[in-house]
Structures are given as C-alpha cells and as structure tokens.
Tab-separated table of C-alpha atoms in Angstrom:
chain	number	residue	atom	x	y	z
A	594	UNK	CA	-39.786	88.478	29.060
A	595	UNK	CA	-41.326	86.514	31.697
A	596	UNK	CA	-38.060	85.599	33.059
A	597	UNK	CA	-37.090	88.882	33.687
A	598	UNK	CA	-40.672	89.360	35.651
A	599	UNK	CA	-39.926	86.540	37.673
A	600	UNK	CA	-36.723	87.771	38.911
A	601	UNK	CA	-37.124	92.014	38.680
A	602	UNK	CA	-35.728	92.752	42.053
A	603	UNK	CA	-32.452	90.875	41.256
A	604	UNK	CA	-32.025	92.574	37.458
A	605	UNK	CA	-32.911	95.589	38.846
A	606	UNK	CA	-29.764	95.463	41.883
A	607	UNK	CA	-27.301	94.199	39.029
A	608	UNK	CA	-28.437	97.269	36.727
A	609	UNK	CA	-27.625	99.360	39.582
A	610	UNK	CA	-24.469	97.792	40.185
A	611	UNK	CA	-23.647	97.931	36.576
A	612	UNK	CA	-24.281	101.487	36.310
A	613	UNK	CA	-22.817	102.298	39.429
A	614	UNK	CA	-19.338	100.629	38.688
A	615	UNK	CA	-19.689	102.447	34.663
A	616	UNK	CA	-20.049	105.914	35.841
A	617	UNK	CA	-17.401	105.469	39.080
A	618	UNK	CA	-14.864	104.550	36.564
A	619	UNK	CA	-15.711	107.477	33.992
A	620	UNK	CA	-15.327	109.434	36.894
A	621	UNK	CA	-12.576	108.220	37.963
A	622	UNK	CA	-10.871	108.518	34.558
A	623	UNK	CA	-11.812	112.280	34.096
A	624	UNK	CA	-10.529	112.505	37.793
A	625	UNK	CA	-7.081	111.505	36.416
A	626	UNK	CA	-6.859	113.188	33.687
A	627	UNK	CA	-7.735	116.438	35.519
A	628	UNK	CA	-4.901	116.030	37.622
A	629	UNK	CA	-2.402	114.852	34.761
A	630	UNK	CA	-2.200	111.664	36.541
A	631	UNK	CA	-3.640	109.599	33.062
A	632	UNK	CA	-0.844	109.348	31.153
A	633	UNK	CA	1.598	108.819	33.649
A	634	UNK	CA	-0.544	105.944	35.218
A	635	UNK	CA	-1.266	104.264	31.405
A	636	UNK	CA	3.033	104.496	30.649
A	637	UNK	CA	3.573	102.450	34.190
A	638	UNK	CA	0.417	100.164	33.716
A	639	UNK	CA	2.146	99.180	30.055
A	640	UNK	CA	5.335	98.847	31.398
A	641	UNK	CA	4.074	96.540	34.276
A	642	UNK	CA	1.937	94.632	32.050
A	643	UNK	CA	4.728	93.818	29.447
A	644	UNK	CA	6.821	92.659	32.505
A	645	UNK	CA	7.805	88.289	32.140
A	646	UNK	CA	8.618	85.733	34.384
A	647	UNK	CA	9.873	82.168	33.973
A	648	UNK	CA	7.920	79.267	35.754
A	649	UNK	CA	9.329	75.684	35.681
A	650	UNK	CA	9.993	76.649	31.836
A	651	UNK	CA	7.314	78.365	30.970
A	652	UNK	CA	7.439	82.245	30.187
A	653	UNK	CA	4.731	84.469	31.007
A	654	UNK	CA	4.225	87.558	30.971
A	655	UNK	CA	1.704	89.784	33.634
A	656	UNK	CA	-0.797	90.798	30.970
A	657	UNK	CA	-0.897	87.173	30.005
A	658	UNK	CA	-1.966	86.227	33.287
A	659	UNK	CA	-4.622	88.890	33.133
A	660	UNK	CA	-5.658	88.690	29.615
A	661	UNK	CA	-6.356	85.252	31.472
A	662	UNK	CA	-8.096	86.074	34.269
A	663	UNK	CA	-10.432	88.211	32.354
A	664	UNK	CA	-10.680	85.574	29.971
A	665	UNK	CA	-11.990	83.057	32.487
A	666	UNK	CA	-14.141	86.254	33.972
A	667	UNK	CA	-16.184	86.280	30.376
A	668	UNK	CA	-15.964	82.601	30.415
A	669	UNK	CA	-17.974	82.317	34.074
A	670	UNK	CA	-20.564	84.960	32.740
A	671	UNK	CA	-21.144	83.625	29.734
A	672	UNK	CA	-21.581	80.360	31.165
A	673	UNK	CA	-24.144	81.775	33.997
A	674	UNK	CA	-25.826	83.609	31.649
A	675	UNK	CA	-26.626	80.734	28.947
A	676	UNK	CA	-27.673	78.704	32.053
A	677	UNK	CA	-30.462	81.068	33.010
A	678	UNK	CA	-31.848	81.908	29.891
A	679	UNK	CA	-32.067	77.506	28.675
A	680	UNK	CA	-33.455	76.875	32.507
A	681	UNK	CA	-35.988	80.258	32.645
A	682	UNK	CA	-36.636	80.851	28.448
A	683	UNK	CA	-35.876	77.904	26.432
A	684	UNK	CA	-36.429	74.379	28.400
A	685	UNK	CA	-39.946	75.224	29.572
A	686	UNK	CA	-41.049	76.084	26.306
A	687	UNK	CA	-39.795	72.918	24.583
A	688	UNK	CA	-41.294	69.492	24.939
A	689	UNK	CA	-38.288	67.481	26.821
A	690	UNK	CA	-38.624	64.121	28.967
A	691	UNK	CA	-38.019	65.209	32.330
A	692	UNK	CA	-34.582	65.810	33.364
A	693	UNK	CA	-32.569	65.734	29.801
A	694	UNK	CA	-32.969	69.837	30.288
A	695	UNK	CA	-30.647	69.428	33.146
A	696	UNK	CA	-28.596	67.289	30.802
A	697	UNK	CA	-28.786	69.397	27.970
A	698	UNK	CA	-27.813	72.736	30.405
A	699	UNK	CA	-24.682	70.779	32.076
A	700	UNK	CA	-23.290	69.676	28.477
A	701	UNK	CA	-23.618	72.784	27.182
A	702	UNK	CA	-21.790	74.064	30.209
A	703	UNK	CA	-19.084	72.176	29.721
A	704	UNK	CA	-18.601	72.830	26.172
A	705	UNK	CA	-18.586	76.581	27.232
A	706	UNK	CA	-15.910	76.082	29.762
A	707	UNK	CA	-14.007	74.183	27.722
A	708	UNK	CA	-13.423	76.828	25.142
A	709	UNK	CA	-13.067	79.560	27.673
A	710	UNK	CA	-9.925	77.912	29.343
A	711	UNK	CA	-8.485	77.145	25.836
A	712	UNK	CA	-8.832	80.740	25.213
A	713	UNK	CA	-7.067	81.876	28.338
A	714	UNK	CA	-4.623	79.601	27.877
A	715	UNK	CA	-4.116	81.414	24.479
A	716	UNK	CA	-5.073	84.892	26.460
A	717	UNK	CA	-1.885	84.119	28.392
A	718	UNK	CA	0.310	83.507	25.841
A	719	UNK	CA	0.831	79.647	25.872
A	720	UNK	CA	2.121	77.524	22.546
A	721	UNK	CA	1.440	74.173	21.582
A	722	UNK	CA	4.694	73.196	23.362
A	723	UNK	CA	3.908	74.941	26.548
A	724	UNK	CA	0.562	73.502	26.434
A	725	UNK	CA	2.027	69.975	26.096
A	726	UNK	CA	4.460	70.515	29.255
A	727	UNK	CA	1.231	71.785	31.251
A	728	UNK	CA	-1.383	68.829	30.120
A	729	UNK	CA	1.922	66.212	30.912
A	730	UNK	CA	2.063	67.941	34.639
A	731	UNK	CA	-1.484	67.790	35.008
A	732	UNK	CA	-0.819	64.077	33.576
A	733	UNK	CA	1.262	63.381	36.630
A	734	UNK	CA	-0.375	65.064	38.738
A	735	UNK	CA	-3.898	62.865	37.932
A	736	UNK	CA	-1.386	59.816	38.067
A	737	UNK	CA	-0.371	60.656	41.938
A	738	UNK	CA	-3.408	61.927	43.300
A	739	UNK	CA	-6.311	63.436	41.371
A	740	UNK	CA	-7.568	59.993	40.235
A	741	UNK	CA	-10.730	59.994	42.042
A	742	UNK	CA	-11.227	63.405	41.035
A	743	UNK	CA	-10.820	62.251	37.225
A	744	UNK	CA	-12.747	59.442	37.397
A	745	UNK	CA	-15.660	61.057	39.003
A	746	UNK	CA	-15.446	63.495	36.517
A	747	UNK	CA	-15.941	61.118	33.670
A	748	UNK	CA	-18.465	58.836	35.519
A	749	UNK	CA	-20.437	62.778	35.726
A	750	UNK	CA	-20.338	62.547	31.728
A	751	UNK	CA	-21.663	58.970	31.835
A	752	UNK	CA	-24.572	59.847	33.894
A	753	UNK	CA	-25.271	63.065	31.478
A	754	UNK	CA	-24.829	61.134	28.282
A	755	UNK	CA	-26.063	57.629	28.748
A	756	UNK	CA	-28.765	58.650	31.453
A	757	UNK	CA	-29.194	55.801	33.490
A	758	UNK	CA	-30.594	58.369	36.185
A	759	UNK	CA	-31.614	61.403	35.623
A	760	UNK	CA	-32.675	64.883	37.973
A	761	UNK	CA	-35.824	63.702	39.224
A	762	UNK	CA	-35.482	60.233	39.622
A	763	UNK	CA	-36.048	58.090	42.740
A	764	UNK	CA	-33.233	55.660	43.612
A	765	UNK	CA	-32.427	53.323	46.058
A	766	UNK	CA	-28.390	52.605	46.449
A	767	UNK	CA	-27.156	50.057	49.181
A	768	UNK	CA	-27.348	53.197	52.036
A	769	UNK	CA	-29.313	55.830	50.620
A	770	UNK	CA	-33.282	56.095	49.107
A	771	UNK	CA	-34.613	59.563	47.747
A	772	UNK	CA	-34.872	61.635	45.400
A	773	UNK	CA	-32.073	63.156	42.513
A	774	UNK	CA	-31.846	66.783	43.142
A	775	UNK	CA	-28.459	67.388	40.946
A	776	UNK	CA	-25.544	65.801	38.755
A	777	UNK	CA	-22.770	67.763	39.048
A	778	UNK	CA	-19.027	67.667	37.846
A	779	UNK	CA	-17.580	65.416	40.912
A	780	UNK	CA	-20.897	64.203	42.769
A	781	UNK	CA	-24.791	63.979	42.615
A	782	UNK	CA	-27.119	65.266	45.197
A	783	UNK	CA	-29.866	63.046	46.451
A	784	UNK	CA	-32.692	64.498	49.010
A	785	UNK	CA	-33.438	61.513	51.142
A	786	UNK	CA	-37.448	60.953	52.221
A	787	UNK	CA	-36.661	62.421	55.825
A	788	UNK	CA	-35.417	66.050	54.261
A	789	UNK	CA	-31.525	65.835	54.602
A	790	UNK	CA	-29.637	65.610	50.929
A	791	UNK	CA	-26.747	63.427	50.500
A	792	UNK	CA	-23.660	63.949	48.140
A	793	UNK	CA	-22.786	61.325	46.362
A	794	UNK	CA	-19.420	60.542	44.246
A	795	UNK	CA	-21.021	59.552	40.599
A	796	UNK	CA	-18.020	56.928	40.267
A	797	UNK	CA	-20.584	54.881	43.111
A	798	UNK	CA	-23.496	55.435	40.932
A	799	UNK	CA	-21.796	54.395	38.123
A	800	UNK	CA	-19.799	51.220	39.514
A	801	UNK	CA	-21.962	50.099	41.371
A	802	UNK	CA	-25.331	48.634	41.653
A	803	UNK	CA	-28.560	51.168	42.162
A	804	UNK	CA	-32.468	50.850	41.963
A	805	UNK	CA	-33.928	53.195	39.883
A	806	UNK	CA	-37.991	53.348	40.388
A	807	UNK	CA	-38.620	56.134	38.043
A	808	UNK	CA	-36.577	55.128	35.052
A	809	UNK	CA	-38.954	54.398	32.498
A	810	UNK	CA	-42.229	55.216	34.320
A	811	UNK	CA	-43.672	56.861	37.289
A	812	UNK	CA	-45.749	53.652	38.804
A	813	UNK	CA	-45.172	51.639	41.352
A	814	UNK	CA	-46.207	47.829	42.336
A	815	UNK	CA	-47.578	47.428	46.283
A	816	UNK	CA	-47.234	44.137	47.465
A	817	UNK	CA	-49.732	43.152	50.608
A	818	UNK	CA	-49.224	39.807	51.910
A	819	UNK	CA	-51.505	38.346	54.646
A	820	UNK	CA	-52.561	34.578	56.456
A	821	UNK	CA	-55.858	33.756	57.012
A	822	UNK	CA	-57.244	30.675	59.248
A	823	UNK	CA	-56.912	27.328	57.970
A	824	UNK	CA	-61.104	26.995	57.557
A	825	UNK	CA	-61.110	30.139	55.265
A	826	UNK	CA	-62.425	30.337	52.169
A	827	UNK	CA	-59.552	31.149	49.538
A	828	UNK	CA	-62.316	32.025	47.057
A	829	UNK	CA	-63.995	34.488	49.506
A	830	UNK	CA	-60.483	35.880	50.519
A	831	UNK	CA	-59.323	36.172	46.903
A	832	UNK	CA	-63.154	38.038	46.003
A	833	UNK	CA	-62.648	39.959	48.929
A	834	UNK	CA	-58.415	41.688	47.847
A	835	UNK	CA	-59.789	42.062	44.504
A	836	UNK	CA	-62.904	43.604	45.222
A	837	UNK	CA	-61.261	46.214	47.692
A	838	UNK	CA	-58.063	47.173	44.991
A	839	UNK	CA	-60.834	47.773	42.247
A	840	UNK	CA	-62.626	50.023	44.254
A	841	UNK	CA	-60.309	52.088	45.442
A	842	UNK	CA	-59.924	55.785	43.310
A	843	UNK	CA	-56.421	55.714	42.848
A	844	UNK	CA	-55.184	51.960	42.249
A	845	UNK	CA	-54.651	51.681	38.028
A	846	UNK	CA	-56.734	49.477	36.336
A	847	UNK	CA	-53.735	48.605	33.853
A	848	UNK	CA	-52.319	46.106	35.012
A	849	UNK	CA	-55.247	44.962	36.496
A	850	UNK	CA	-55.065	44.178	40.328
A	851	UNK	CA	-54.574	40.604	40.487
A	852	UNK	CA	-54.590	38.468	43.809
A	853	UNK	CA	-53.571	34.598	44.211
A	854	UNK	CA	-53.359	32.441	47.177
A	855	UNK	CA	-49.551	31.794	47.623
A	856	UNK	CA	-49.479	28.244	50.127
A	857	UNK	CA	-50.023	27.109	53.424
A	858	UNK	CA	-48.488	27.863	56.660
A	859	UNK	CA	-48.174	26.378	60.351
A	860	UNK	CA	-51.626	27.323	61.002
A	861	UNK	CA	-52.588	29.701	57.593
A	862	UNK	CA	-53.305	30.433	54.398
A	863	UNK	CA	-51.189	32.490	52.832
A	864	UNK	CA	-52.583	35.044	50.176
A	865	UNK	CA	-50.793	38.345	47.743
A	866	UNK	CA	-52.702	41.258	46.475
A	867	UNK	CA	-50.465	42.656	43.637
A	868	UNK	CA	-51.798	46.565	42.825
A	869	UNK	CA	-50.046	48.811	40.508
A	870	UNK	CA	-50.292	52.997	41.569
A	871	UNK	CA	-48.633	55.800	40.842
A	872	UNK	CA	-45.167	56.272	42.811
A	873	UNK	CA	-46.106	59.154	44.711
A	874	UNK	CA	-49.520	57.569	45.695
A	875	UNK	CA	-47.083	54.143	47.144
A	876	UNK	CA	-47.390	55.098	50.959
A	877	UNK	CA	-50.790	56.575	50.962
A	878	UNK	CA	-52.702	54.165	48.987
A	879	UNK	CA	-50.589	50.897	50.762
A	880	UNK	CA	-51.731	52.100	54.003
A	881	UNK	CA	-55.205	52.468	52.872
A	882	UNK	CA	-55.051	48.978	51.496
A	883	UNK	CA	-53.967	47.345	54.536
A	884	UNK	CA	-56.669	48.963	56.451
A	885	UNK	CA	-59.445	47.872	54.002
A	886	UNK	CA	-58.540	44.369	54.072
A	887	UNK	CA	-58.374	44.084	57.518
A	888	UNK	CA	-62.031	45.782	57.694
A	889	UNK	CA	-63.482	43.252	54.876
A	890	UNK	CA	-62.075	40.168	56.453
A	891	UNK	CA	-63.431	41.327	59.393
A	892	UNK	CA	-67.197	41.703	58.333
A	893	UNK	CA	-66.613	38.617	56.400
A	894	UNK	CA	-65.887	36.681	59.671
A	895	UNK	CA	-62.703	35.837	58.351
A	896	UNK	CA	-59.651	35.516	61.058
A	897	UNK	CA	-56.422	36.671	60.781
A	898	UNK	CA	-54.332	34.264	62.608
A	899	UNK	CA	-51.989	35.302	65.437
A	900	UNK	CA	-48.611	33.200	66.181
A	901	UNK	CA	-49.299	31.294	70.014
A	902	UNK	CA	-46.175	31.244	71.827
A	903	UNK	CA	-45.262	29.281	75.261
A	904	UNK	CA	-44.261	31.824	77.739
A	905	UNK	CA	-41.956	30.220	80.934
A	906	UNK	CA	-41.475	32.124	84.029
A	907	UNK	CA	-38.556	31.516	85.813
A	908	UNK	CA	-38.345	32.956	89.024
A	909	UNK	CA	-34.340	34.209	90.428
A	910	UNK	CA	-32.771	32.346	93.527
A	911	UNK	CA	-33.451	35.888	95.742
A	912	UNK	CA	-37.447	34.861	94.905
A	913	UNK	CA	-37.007	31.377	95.658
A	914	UNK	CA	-34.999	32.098	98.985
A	915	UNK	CA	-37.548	34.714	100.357
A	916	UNK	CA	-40.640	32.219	99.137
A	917	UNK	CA	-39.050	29.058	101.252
A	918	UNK	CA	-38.637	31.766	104.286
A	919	UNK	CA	-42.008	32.832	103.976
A	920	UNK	CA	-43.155	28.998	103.587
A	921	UNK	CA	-40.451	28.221	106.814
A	922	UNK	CA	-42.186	31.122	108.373
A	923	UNK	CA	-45.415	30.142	108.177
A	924	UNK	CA	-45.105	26.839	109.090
A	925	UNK	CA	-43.764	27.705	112.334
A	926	UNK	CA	-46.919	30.273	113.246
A	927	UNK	CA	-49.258	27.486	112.506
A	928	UNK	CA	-47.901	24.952	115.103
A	929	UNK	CA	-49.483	24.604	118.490
C-alpha cells in the first residue's frame, strides 16, 4: 500500500511497540502464574471491579467506568485510524472538489465519536433514566456557561454541511486575509499571507460577514487605475492598456481584458484596465502590469500627471530674532 510506504518508519516503531507491550504482558502473565500470584490477583481484580459508588444519583460501578474508558480508547483508534486510511487511501483516489474530503473525513468523525460515547455510556452501565439526568446536567450546564462552546460547535457543522468555505479557500474577514488551513469542532485555522495562522471561532465565520475569493473559482479581477494629462489621447491610452493586458502570458483571455476611460480630474484623465488572472498569479502579474503601462505611456510620450502643491516656509521667532541681530549687526559695521 502506498500509504504504508509513505510512512514505514512510523508503522514500523508502532509494530515494535505493539509487539513489545504483547510479549511483556505474556510474560508477565506466565511470571504470575509461576509464582501462584494469578489467581489470587484475578479473585481481587473481580472483586474490585464489581465494587459501586453513588454519584449525585447515579450508580456506578468501577468496571463500568473502565469498560468506559476502554470504550472511548477503541473509540479514539478507530476514529484515527479511519482518518488516515480516507486522507492517505481513499480521497486521493476519488474525484472530489477540493476540500469536501476534509468535509467528508470530519463528518465521518463525528459520526464515529458519536457512537463510541453512546457505547461507553452503555459500557458503564447507564439507563435511559440515568442518561436523561446526565443530558439535563449537561443541559444546565450549556445554559450557564458552555454556550459559546455549543454554538461554535454547531456553527462547525454549518461550515461542514452547507460549505460556504471550505479547507483551501482564501478569505478576507474584517481583521484577517489568508488562507483556510482547518475546520475544526470549536474554531477554524486560517494561515495569514505573512506565515502566522490565526484561530478563529466558526460562530464569527458564520454570523458574520466574510469574503470568500475562491468560492466558486480560482480567478481573480486586477483593477489598475491611472490619470493621464489633459492633451492625451484617450484612444491611444485605451490602445495602449489593452494592448499590454493581451500580451502578457498569464492574463486570461476569458473575460477579455477590457479598458474604458472613467472621467476627468483637476488636471487628468482618468482611465481602468480591468484583467482577469488566476488568484495565485494576483500580485505577480499586477505588479508587472503597472510596470508595463508606465513603460508604454512613456515611449508613447504620454505624461502621467503629478499633484503641484504650494509649499510655505515659516521660519520660528528664535530664526527671526537671530536674523534681525545679524541685520542690527551689520548695520552697525557698515557705518563710518
């Protein structure tokens, strides 16, 4: 299995493990019953386990609580098992949009954990009465303090069922822009252009308002505005934006580039050049854009206008004060 391949040096320290932990207890077991300590050690192990307690009206037993525990043991390697062999085996030989493996994995994860804590609820011994006193605690317990908690839990489903982002995605909320990296139980992940990743509660990117880029496509619009002299040609200008998006390799030709003179200014023409590339191309081919312009309008003799501004100095009162004692001074040097 290619899976197994990938990742031989970790299968091969868990088979060690495994064995190791197999043939320590064998060991151990024929250790015991060499010594007559077996039997003896089974009796008090029985004993202990059929020992009961009583918590805020619930009786349980110890072997409950384990039968339990190893319950939710199964339950957490079961659960890590089915998730490597969908994400390594299954996912990337199956044609899926990207990202609805990750929401495929996380449903199916919760549908595993699901049963596994109804089981060691049964494990441990619980009736449908007990179970009703325990879901009406947790009831209060969500109604004093855990609403957050329960809300971003649900908003987590939301994302994973009705997809309005998905792992993969580039979004842009009110304080953050990057990339999705993860949609857990309680938050998301996003890793943010500049490296760091930020963990966000999905009840705030389910409440309230984000910009998806990546949704339905992977392209992207530039927008380069730019003012020209008064005397230009708009013609020329506009032959000039569309000639330079059409040439360049990685601008799509549907749409089509399109350009349009937008209105006048002080002192300006004002133009758009509207080019459609693909979103990881946005920086790169915007930059290249800007630079092309500016070298066409420039062989074309066309100006690009720069703002004049008035500029007043005012000189302090220590200035003034040593430039009338320097004036004082002088005047005194040049009489006879």
């Amino acid at each position: 299995i290619s899976s197994v391949e990938r990742h031989r040096v970790f299968f091969a320290r868990r088979s060690l493990f495994v064995i190791a932990s197999v043939a320590f207890l064998l060991w151990g077991r024929a250790a015991l019953d060499r010594f007559q300590i077996l039997d003896p050690l089974k009796r008090w192990t029985a004993s202990a386990l059929d020992a009961s307690f009583s918590l805020g009206g619930l009786d349980i037993s110890v072997g409950g609580v384990g039968g339990a525990v190893v319950v939710l043991l199964l339950t957490w390697l079961l659960a890590r098992s089915v998730r490597f062999l969908l994400r390594e085996e299954i996912l990337p030989r199956v044609d899926v949009p990207v990202g609805t493996g990750h929401s495929i994995v996380a449903v199916i994860d919760y549908l595993i954990w699901g049963l596994g804590l109804l089981s060691s609820a049964a494990a441990a011994g619980l009736n449908t009465t007990q179970l009703t006193v325990v879901f009406g605690a947790l009831g209060v317990g969500i109604g004093f303090g855990l609403q957050n908690i329960v809300g971003n839990f649900v908003s987590g489903l939301i994302l994973i069922f009705e997809r309005p982002i998905k792992v993969g995605d580039r979004i842009e909320t009110s304080e953050h822009f990057g990339v999705v990296t993860g949609i857990g139980i309680r938050a998301s992940i996003i890793q943010k252009f500049d490296g760091s990743e930020v963990v966000v509660p999905n009840s705030d990117l389910v409440a309230k308002e984000l910009v998806n880029w990546t949704r339905s496509d992977m392209t992207r619009r530039i927008d380069v505005k730019l003012r020209t002299d008064l005397g230009s040609d708009p013609r020329r200008v506009l032959e000039i934006l569309r000639a330079v998006a059409e040439e360049h390799p990685r601008t799509l030709r549907q749409p089509t580039p399109s350009a349009f003179m937008t209105g006048f200014g002080e002192s300006s023409l004002e133009f758009r050049l509207l080019v459609w590339v693909g979103v990881d191309d946005f920086l790169s081919v915007s930059s290249e854009l800007n630079i092309r312009v500016n070298e066409e309008l420039a062989k074309a003799g066309i100006r690009i206008p720069v703002p004049e501004r008035d500029v007043t100095v005012r000189s302090t009162d220590a200035e003034s004060e040593r430039r009338a004692a320097a004036s004082l001074g002088a005047g005194h040097r040049s009489e006879p």
